CSV table of C-alpha atoms in Angstrom, one decimal:
chain,number,residue,atom,x,y,z
A,296,MET,CA,-116.4,-67.2,257.9
A,297,THR,CA,-113.7,-68.8,255.8
A,298,SER,CA,-114.0,-72.5,254.9
A,299,THR,CA,-110.7,-73.2,256.7
A,300,LEU,CA,-111.9,-71.6,259.9
A,301,LYS,CA,-115.2,-73.4,259.6
A,302,TYR,CA,-113.7,-76.8,259.3
A,303,ARG,CA,-111.1,-76.2,262.0
A,304,ALA,CA,-113.8,-74.9,264.4
A,305,HIS,CA,-115.6,-78.2,264.0
A,306,PHE,CA,-112.6,-80.2,264.9
A,307,PHE,CA,-111.4,-78.1,267.8
A,308,LEU,CA,-114.9,-78.9,269.1
A,309,ILE,CA,-114.6,-82.7,268.5
A,310,ALA,CA,-111.1,-83.1,269.9
A,311,PHE,CA,-111.7,-81.0,273.0
A,312,ALA,CA,-115.4,-81.5,273.8
A,313,VAL,CA,-114.8,-83.8,276.8
A,314,CYS,CA,-112.4,-81.5,278.4
A,315,LEU,CA,-114.5,-78.4,277.9
A,316,SER,CA,-117.7,-79.9,279.3
A,317,SER,CA,-116.5,-79.6,282.9
A,318,CYS,CA,-113.8,-76.9,283.1
A,319,VAL,CA,-111.6,-74.6,281.2
A,320,GLU,CA,-107.9,-75.4,281.3
A,321,GLU,CA,-104.9,-75.0,279.0
A,322,ILE,CA,-105.0,-77.5,276.2
A,323,PRO,CA,-102.2,-78.2,273.8
A,324,LEU,CA,-103.2,-77.8,270.2
A,325,ASN,CA,-102.4,-81.2,268.8
A,326,SER,CA,-104.4,-83.7,266.7
A,327,GLU,CA,-103.9,-86.9,268.7
A,328,ASN,CA,-107.7,-87.2,269.3
A,329,PHE,CA,-108.6,-86.1,265.8
A,330,GLU,CA,-111.8,-87.7,264.5
A,331,ASP,CA,-112.1,-88.3,260.7
A,332,ALA,CA,-115.2,-86.9,259.0
A,333,ILE,CA,-116.6,-86.1,255.6
A,334,VAL,CA,-117.7,-82.5,254.8
A,335,ILE,CA,-120.6,-82.1,252.4
A,336,GLU,CA,-121.9,-78.8,251.0
A,337,ALA,CA,-125.1,-79.4,249.1
A,338,LEU,CA,-127.6,-76.7,248.0
A,339,VAL,CA,-130.5,-77.0,245.5
A,340,THR,CA,-132.6,-73.9,244.8
A,341,ASN,CA,-135.6,-72.9,242.6
A,342,GLU,CA,-133.1,-71.3,240.2
A,343,LEU,CA,-132.9,-73.0,236.8
A,344,LYS,CA,-129.2,-73.9,236.6
A,345,LYS,CA,-126.6,-76.5,237.2
A,346,HIS,CA,-126.4,-77.0,240.9
A,347,GLU,CA,-123.2,-77.8,242.8
A,348,ILE,CA,-122.2,-80.1,245.6
A,349,LYS,CA,-118.8,-80.0,247.3
A,350,LEU,CA,-117.1,-82.9,249.1
A,351,SER,CA,-114.0,-82.8,251.2
A,352,GLN,CA,-112.3,-84.7,254.0
A,353,ALA,CA,-111.8,-82.8,257.3
A,354,PHE,CA,-108.2,-82.1,258.1
A,355,LYS,CA,-106.2,-82.1,261.3
A,356,ILE,CA,-105.5,-78.9,263.2
A,357,ASP,CA,-101.7,-79.1,262.5
A,358,SER,CA,-102.1,-79.8,258.8
A,359,THR,CA,-103.3,-77.8,255.7
A,360,GLY,CA,-106.6,-78.4,254.0
A,361,PRO,CA,-109.3,-78.9,253.2
A,362,ASN,CA,-108.8,-82.2,251.3
A,363,PRO,CA,-111.2,-82.5,248.3
A,364,LEU,CA,-112.9,-85.9,247.8
A,365,SER,CA,-112.8,-87.1,244.3
A,366,GLY,CA,-114.4,-90.0,242.5
A,367,ALA,CA,-117.9,-89.7,244.1
A,368,SER,CA,-121.1,-90.8,242.5
A,369,ILE,CA,-123.8,-88.2,243.4
A,370,ARG,CA,-127.5,-88.2,242.6
A,371,VAL,CA,-130.4,-85.9,243.6
A,372,THR,CA,-133.8,-87.6,243.3
A,373,GLY,CA,-136.9,-85.5,242.9
A,374,ASN,CA,-139.5,-85.8,240.1
A,375,ARG,CA,-136.6,-87.5,238.3
A,376,ASP,CA,-133.0,-88.4,239.0
A,377,TYR,CA,-130.3,-85.7,238.5
A,378,MET,CA,-126.8,-87.0,238.2
A,379,PHE,CA,-123.7,-84.9,239.1
A,380,GLU,CA,-120.3,-85.0,237.5
A,381,GLU,CA,-116.9,-83.9,239.0
A,382,VAL,CA,-115.6,-80.8,237.3
A,383,GLU,CA,-112.6,-80.3,239.6
A,384,PRO,CA,-111.4,-82.2,242.6
A,385,GLY,CA,-114.2,-82.4,245.2
A,386,HIS,CA,-116.4,-80.1,243.1
A,387,TYR,CA,-119.5,-81.6,241.4
A,388,LEU,CA,-122.1,-80.0,239.1
A,389,SER,CA,-125.4,-81.5,237.9
A,390,ILE,CA,-125.2,-82.7,234.4
A,391,ASP,CA,-128.5,-81.1,233.5
A,392,SER,CA,-129.9,-77.8,234.6
A,393,PHE,CA,-133.0,-78.0,236.8
A,394,ALA,CA,-135.0,-76.0,239.4
A,395,ALA,CA,-136.5,-77.3,242.6
A,396,ARG,CA,-140.3,-77.2,242.5
A,397,PRO,CA,-142.8,-76.9,245.4
A,398,GLY,CA,-144.4,-80.1,246.7
A,399,ILE,CA,-141.6,-82.4,245.6
A,400,GLU,CA,-139.4,-84.2,248.1
A,401,TYR,CA,-135.7,-84.2,247.1
A,402,GLU,CA,-133.2,-86.7,248.3
A,403,LEU,CA,-129.4,-86.6,248.1
A,404,ASN,CA,-127.4,-89.8,247.6
A,405,ILE,CA,-123.6,-90.0,247.6
A,406,LEU,CA,-121.4,-93.0,247.1
A,407,VAL,CA,-117.6,-92.4,247.7
A,408,ASN,CA,-114.8,-94.7,248.7
A,409,GLY,CA,-117.2,-97.5,249.2
A,410,LYS,CA,-119.3,-95.4,251.6
A,411,GLU,CA,-122.9,-94.3,251.1
A,412,PHE,CA,-124.4,-91.1,252.4
A,413,LYS,CA,-128.0,-90.0,252.3
A,414,ALA,CA,-129.9,-86.9,253.3
A,415,ASP,CA,-133.3,-86.6,254.8
A,416,PRO,CA,-136.0,-86.0,252.2
A,417,THR,CA,-136.3,-82.2,251.8
A,418,GLN,CA,-138.9,-80.0,250.2
A,419,LEU,CA,-138.7,-76.5,248.8
A,420,THR,CA,-139.4,-73.9,251.4
A,421,GLY,CA,-141.7,-70.9,250.8
A,422,ASN,CA,-140.7,-67.8,249.0
A,423,SER,CA,-140.1,-64.2,250.1
A,424,ASN,CA,-138.8,-61.2,248.1
A,425,ILE,CA,-136.1,-58.7,249.1
A,426,GLY,CA,-137.9,-55.4,249.4
A,427,GLU,CA,-135.0,-53.0,249.3
A,428,LEU,CA,-131.3,-52.7,249.9
A,429,GLU,CA,-130.0,-49.5,251.4
A,430,ALA,CA,-126.5,-48.0,251.7
A,431,ASN,CA,-125.9,-45.4,254.4
A,432,ARG,CA,-122.8,-43.8,255.9
A,433,ILE,CA,-122.8,-44.6,259.7
A,434,ASN,CA,-120.5,-45.0,262.7
A,435,TYR,CA,-120.4,-48.7,263.4
A,436,LEU,CA,-118.5,-49.9,266.5
A,437,GLY,CA,-116.5,-46.7,266.5
A,438,GLU,CA,-115.6,-46.9,262.8
A,439,ASP,CA,-116.7,-44.6,260.0
A,440,GLY,CA,-118.0,-46.4,256.9
A,441,VAL,CA,-120.9,-47.5,254.7
A,442,ALA,CA,-123.5,-50.0,256.0
A,443,ILE,CA,-125.6,-52.0,253.6
A,444,THR,CA,-128.9,-53.1,255.1
A,445,LEU,CA,-131.8,-55.2,253.9
A,446,ASN,CA,-135.5,-55.2,254.3
A,447,ASN,CA,-137.6,-58.0,252.9
A,448,GLU,CA,-141.3,-58.1,252.0
A,449,SER,CA,-143.7,-59.6,254.5
A,450,SER,CA,-144.5,-63.2,253.6
A,451,PRO,CA,-148.1,-64.5,254.2
A,452,GLY,CA,-146.7,-68.0,254.2
A,453,GLY,CA,-144.7,-67.4,257.4
A,454,THR,CA,-141.4,-68.5,256.0
A,455,ASN,CA,-139.6,-67.2,259.2
A,456,TYR,CA,-136.0,-68.4,258.6
A,457,TYR,CA,-133.5,-66.8,256.2
A,458,ARG,CA,-129.9,-67.2,255.2
A,459,TYR,CA,-128.0,-64.6,253.2
A,460,GLN,CA,-124.9,-64.6,251.0
A,461,TYR,CA,-123.5,-61.7,248.9
A,462,VAL,CA,-121.1,-61.1,246.0
A,463,GLU,CA,-119.3,-57.7,246.1
A,464,THR,CA,-117.8,-56.2,243.0
A,465,PHE,CA,-116.1,-52.8,243.0
A,466,LYS,CA,-114.4,-50.6,240.5
A,467,PHE,CA,-111.1,-48.9,241.4
A,468,ASN,CA,-108.2,-47.1,239.9
A,469,SER,CA,-104.4,-47.5,240.4
A,470,ASN,CA,-102.5,-44.6,241.9
A,471,TYR,CA,-101.0,-43.4,238.7
A,472,PHE,CA,-102.0,-43.4,235.0
A,473,LYS,CA,-99.3,-44.5,232.6
A,474,HIS,CA,-98.9,-43.4,229.0
A,475,LYS,CA,-96.2,-45.9,227.9
A,476,ASP,CA,-94.7,-49.3,228.9
A,477,LEU,CA,-91.2,-50.4,229.4
A,478,ILE,CA,-90.3,-53.8,228.0
A,479,LEU,CA,-87.0,-55.6,227.5
A,480,VAL,CA,-85.9,-56.1,223.9
A,481,ASP,CA,-82.7,-58.0,223.4
A,482,GLY,CA,-82.0,-57.5,227.1
A,483,LEU,CA,-82.4,-53.7,227.0
A,484,PRO,CA,-85.3,-51.5,228.2
A,485,VAL,CA,-87.4,-50.0,225.4
A,486,GLU,CA,-90.3,-47.6,225.6
A,487,VAL,CA,-93.4,-48.8,223.7
A,488,PRO,CA,-97.1,-47.8,223.5
A,489,LYS,CA,-99.2,-48.9,226.5
A,490,GLN,CA,-99.7,-52.7,226.2
A,491,LYS,CA,-102.8,-53.1,228.4
A,492,GLU,CA,-105.3,-51.3,230.6
A,493,GLU,CA,-103.7,-50.9,234.1
A,494,TYR,CA,-105.5,-47.9,235.5
A,495,THR,CA,-109.1,-49.1,235.9
A,496,CYS,CA,-109.9,-52.5,237.3
A,497,TYR,CA,-112.6,-54.5,239.1
A,498,GLN,CA,-112.5,-56.9,242.0
A,499,THR,CA,-115.1,-59.5,243.0
A,500,ASN,CA,-115.4,-61.3,246.3
A,501,ASN,CA,-117.8,-63.8,247.7
A,502,SER,CA,-119.1,-63.5,251.3
A,503,GLN,CA,-117.5,-65.8,253.8
A,504,GLU,CA,-119.5,-65.1,257.0
A,505,ILE,CA,-122.8,-66.7,257.9
A,506,ILE,CA,-125.7,-64.2,257.9
A,507,LEU,CA,-129.0,-65.3,259.3
A,508,ALA,CA,-132.4,-63.8,260.2
A,509,ASN,CA,-135.3,-65.3,262.2
A,510,THR,CA,-138.7,-63.7,262.3
A,511,ASN,CA,-140.4,-66.5,264.2
A,512,SER,CA,-140.9,-64.3,267.3
A,513,LEU,CA,-142.1,-61.2,265.5
A,514,SER,CA,-145.7,-60.1,264.8
A,515,GLU,CA,-145.1,-60.4,261.1
A,516,ASP,CA,-142.7,-62.3,258.9
A,517,ARG,CA,-140.6,-59.3,257.9
A,518,VAL,CA,-136.9,-58.7,258.1
A,519,SER,CA,-136.0,-55.1,258.8
A,520,ASP,CA,-132.7,-53.2,258.8
A,521,LEU,CA,-130.6,-56.4,258.7
A,522,LEU,CA,-126.9,-55.5,258.4
A,523,ILE,CA,-125.5,-57.4,255.4
A,524,LYS,CA,-122.1,-55.7,255.2
A,525,PHE,CA,-120.2,-52.8,256.8
A,526,ILE,CA,-117.4,-51.3,254.7
A,527,ASP,CA,-114.8,-49.2,256.6
A,528,SER,CA,-114.1,-45.8,255.1
A,529,GLU,CA,-110.4,-46.8,254.6
A,530,ASP,CA,-111.3,-49.8,252.5
A,531,PRO,CA,-110.2,-49.5,248.9
A,532,SER,CA,-113.4,-51.1,247.7
A,533,LEU,CA,-115.1,-47.7,248.4
A,534,SER,CA,-112.7,-45.7,246.3
A,535,ASN,CA,-114.7,-45.5,243.1
A,536,ARG,CA,-118.0,-47.4,242.4
A,537,TYR,CA,-119.3,-50.3,244.5
A,538,SER,CA,-121.9,-53.0,243.9
A,539,LEU,CA,-123.4,-55.7,246.1
A,540,LEU,CA,-125.5,-58.6,244.9
A,541,VAL,CA,-127.4,-60.1,247.9
A,542,LYS,CA,-129.0,-63.6,247.8
A,543,GLN,CA,-131.7,-64.4,250.2
A,544,TYR,CA,-132.4,-68.1,250.9
A,545,VAL,CA,-135.6,-69.2,252.6
A,546,ILE,CA,-134.6,-72.1,254.8
A,547,SER,CA,-136.2,-74.5,257.2
A,548,ARG,CA,-136.0,-74.2,261.0
A,549,LYS,CA,-133.6,-77.2,261.1
A,550,ALA,CA,-131.4,-75.6,258.5
A,551,TYR,CA,-131.5,-72.4,260.5
A,552,ASN,CA,-130.4,-74.2,263.7
A,553,TYR,CA,-127.6,-75.9,261.9
A,554,TYR,CA,-126.2,-72.7,260.4
A,555,LYS,CA,-126.7,-70.9,263.7
A,556,ILE,CA,-124.3,-73.4,265.4
A,557,LEU,CA,-121.8,-72.9,262.6
A,558,GLU,CA,-122.0,-69.2,263.1
A,559,GLU,CA,-121.3,-69.5,266.8
A,560,LEU,CA,-118.4,-71.9,266.2
A,561,SER,CA,-116.8,-69.5,263.7
A,562,GLU,CA,-116.2,-67.1,266.6
A,563,SER,CA,-112.8,-68.0,268.1
A,564,ASN,CA,-113.9,-66.9,271.6
A,565,ASN,CA,-116.6,-69.5,271.5
A,566,ILE,CA,-114.4,-72.5,270.5
A,567,PHE,CA,-113.0,-72.7,274.0
A,568,SER,CA,-116.1,-71.8,276.0
A,569,GLN,CA,-117.8,-74.1,278.4
A,570,SER,CA,-121.0,-74.1,276.5
A,571,GLN,CA,-119.9,-76.1,273.5
A,572,PRO,CA,-122.6,-78.7,272.6
A,573,GLY,CA,-120.4,-81.5,271.2
A,574,PHE,CA,-120.5,-82.9,267.7
A,575,PHE,CA,-123.7,-81.8,266.1
A,576,ASP,CA,-125.6,-83.3,263.2
A,577,GLY,CA,-126.9,-81.9,260.0
A,578,ASN,CA,-129.4,-83.9,257.9
A,579,ILE,CA,-126.9,-86.1,256.1
A,580,GLN,CA,-126.0,-89.6,257.5
A,581,SER,CA,-123.9,-92.5,256.6
A,582,THR,CA,-125.9,-95.6,255.7
A,583,ASN,CA,-122.9,-97.9,256.3
A,584,ASN,CA,-122.1,-96.6,259.7
A,585,PRO,CA,-124.6,-94.5,261.7
A,586,ASP,CA,-121.8,-93.4,264.1
A,587,GLU,CA,-119.7,-91.9,261.3
A,588,ASN,CA,-119.1,-88.2,261.6
A,589,VAL,CA,-120.7,-86.2,258.8
A,590,ILE,CA,-120.6,-82.4,258.6
A,591,GLY,CA,-123.1,-81.0,256.2
A,592,PHE,CA,-126.6,-80.0,255.4
A,593,PHE,CA,-128.6,-80.8,252.3
A,594,ASP,CA,-130.7,-77.7,251.7
A,595,VAL,CA,-133.5,-77.1,249.2
A,596,SER,CA,-134.3,-73.4,249.2
A,597,SER,CA,-136.1,-70.7,247.3
A,598,VAL,CA,-133.8,-67.8,246.5
A,599,ASN,CA,-134.3,-64.1,245.7
A,600,THR,CA,-131.6,-61.7,244.7
A,601,LYS,CA,-131.2,-57.9,244.5
A,602,ARG,CA,-128.3,-55.6,243.6
A,603,ILE,CA,-127.3,-52.2,244.8
A,604,TYR,CA,-124.8,-49.7,243.4
A,605,PHE,CA,-123.3,-46.5,244.9
A,606,ASN,CA,-120.3,-44.2,244.2
A,607,TYR,CA,-117.6,-42.9,246.5
A,608,GLY,CA,-119.0,-39.4,246.0
A,609,ASP,CA,-122.4,-40.4,247.3
A,610,PHE,CA,-120.9,-40.4,250.9
A,611,TYR,CA,-117.5,-38.7,250.8
A,612,ASN,CA,-115.9,-35.7,249.3
A,613,PRO,CA,-115.1,-36.6,245.7
A,614,GLU,CA,-112.1,-34.2,245.8
A,615,GLY,CA,-110.7,-35.8,248.9
A,616,ILE,CA,-108.0,-38.5,249.2
A,617,ARG,CA,-109.6,-41.8,248.4
A,618,PRO,CA,-108.6,-45.1,250.0
A,619,ARG,CA,-106.0,-47.1,248.0
A,620,PHE,CA,-104.5,-50.6,247.9
A,621,VAL,CA,-101.1,-49.0,248.1
A,622,PRO,CA,-100.5,-45.8,250.1
A,623,PHE,CA,-99.0,-42.9,248.0
A,624,ALA,CA,-96.2,-42.8,250.5
A,625,LEU,CA,-95.0,-46.2,249.2
A,626,CYS,CA,-95.1,-45.0,245.5
A,627,GLU,CA,-91.8,-43.2,245.3
A,628,GLU,CA,-90.5,-42.4,241.9
A,629,THR,CA,-86.9,-43.6,241.2
A,630,LEU,CA,-84.3,-43.1,238.5
A,631,PRO,CA,-82.4,-46.4,238.5
A,632,SER,CA,-79.2,-47.2,236.8
A,633,LEU,CA,-79.4,-49.2,233.6
A,634,ASP,CA,-78.4,-52.5,235.3
A,635,ASN,CA,-80.8,-51.9,238.1
A,636,LEU,CA,-83.6,-51.0,235.8
A,637,ILE,CA,-83.1,-54.2,233.8
A,638,GLU,CA,-83.1,-56.3,237.0
A,639,GLN,CA,-86.4,-54.6,238.2
A,640,LEU,CA,-88.1,-55.1,234.8
A,641,GLU,CA,-87.1,-58.8,234.9
A,642,ARG,CA,-88.9,-59.1,238.2
A,643,ASN,CA,-91.9,-57.2,237.0
A,644,ALA,CA,-91.3,-54.8,239.9
A,645,VAL,CA,-91.6,-51.4,238.2
A,646,ARG,CA,-93.6,-49.6,235.5
A,647,TRP,CA,-92.9,-46.6,233.3
A,648,GLY,CA,-93.3,-43.4,235.2
A,649,GLY,CA,-92.2,-40.6,232.9
A,650,VAL,CA,-89.1,-39.0,231.3
A,651,THR,CA,-86.8,-36.5,232.8
A,652,THR,CA,-85.7,-33.3,231.0
A,653,SER,CA,-82.4,-35.0,230.2
A,654,GLY,CA,-84.1,-38.0,228.6
A,655,GLY,CA,-83.8,-40.4,231.5
A,656,ILE,CA,-86.6,-42.8,232.4
A,657,TYR,CA,-88.0,-42.8,235.9
A,658,VAL,CA,-90.1,-45.6,237.2
A,659,LEU,CA,-92.7,-46.4,239.9
A,660,PRO,CA,-93.4,-49.5,241.9
A,661,ALA,CA,-95.6,-51.8,239.7
A,662,ARG,CA,-98.3,-52.1,242.3
A,663,CYS,CA,-98.8,-48.3,242.2
A,664,VAL,CA,-99.4,-48.3,238.5
A,665,ASP,CA,-100.8,-51.7,237.5
A,666,CYS,CA,-104.3,-52.3,239.0
A,667,THR,CA,-104.3,-55.9,237.8
A,668,PHE,CA,-102.2,-56.8,240.8
A,669,PHE,CA,-105.5,-56.4,242.8
A,670,GLY,CA,-108.2,-57.3,240.2
A,671,THR,CA,-109.1,-57.7,236.6
A,672,ASN,CA,-109.2,-55.0,233.9
A,673,GLU,CA,-112.2,-56.7,232.2
A,674,LYS,CA,-115.5,-55.0,233.1
A,675,PRO,CA,-118.1,-57.5,234.3
A,676,ASP,CA,-121.0,-58.2,232.0
A,677,PHE,CA,-123.5,-56.9,234.5
A,678,TRP,CA,-121.7,-53.8,235.5
A,679,GLU,CA,-123.5,-50.5,235.2
A,680,ASP,CA,-121.6,-47.2,235.3
């Protein structure tokens, strides 16, 4: 779920809750009944690191956002006080690295624009390890692709409630390998040795959706075959080598219920249903005004991570046509006139494609040759080939 969709879902709910409680009717999308609110994203884990907190102001349906909140004084209190500093608008990091410890109550205190916000005292939840990640080729909802599923280890402590995030990184190639570059020297195109790596790149993406698991009604506290991500066979991320890092957070029942509502609100079909519950609370309140709307949850969680790798050839014919960011049909070679070539080079629209028998230079669309249009040519430190 994207952050924009999440915030807008909340305020569709606020503006239209009264109308939706009794019947469904056509409602104009305007912001006349917009209610202001602060949005707080705060997570502290048992990882030894600098933890982050994000503050923003909710935005109207007919405006762009979110609107970061700057100038806040933020403190997390546990066995000592941990102060946070603003590193970019609305984004705060703890000055010191620390890790949440069992048996200690942590409290969040925020002072911004003369308003004070506090979270309920929260303790670190139990711990549970990810047992295994599996990748399998399946047919999912009528689509061929690769599904990544998770099983965790049974926890004797009965942790029961889990939230998951992931970071995907994949290696991919451009459609064509170039041997030289074309640059403009004194306004004229000149062939030079290749300036940078443009054939092999990497792209990294964070998960946007909310992924939850609940073992409370099961005979043992064990998550089995939970779908973390399905990748369609036509997705370019599958074209070479793929990796997924999964983070498992053990959360409280109250946190689970909060994220479950967010998950339901992220589905557009639910925004206009008759079953919307109205404005819901997290565990953060305004001390100045108890009626002030606050969206957010201060979570203190144990986290466990695991990474999986696989190659395109593990599931598909390695000699077949692999999915690409740009279809080959859109990668036509051209032999432009001198004026046209200069103009295209100035726009960074083409790359060197080769030389004709008569000495002319033909070119290809830049996106077909330069993989850095879609990622970075720097291999991640963790990457394993």
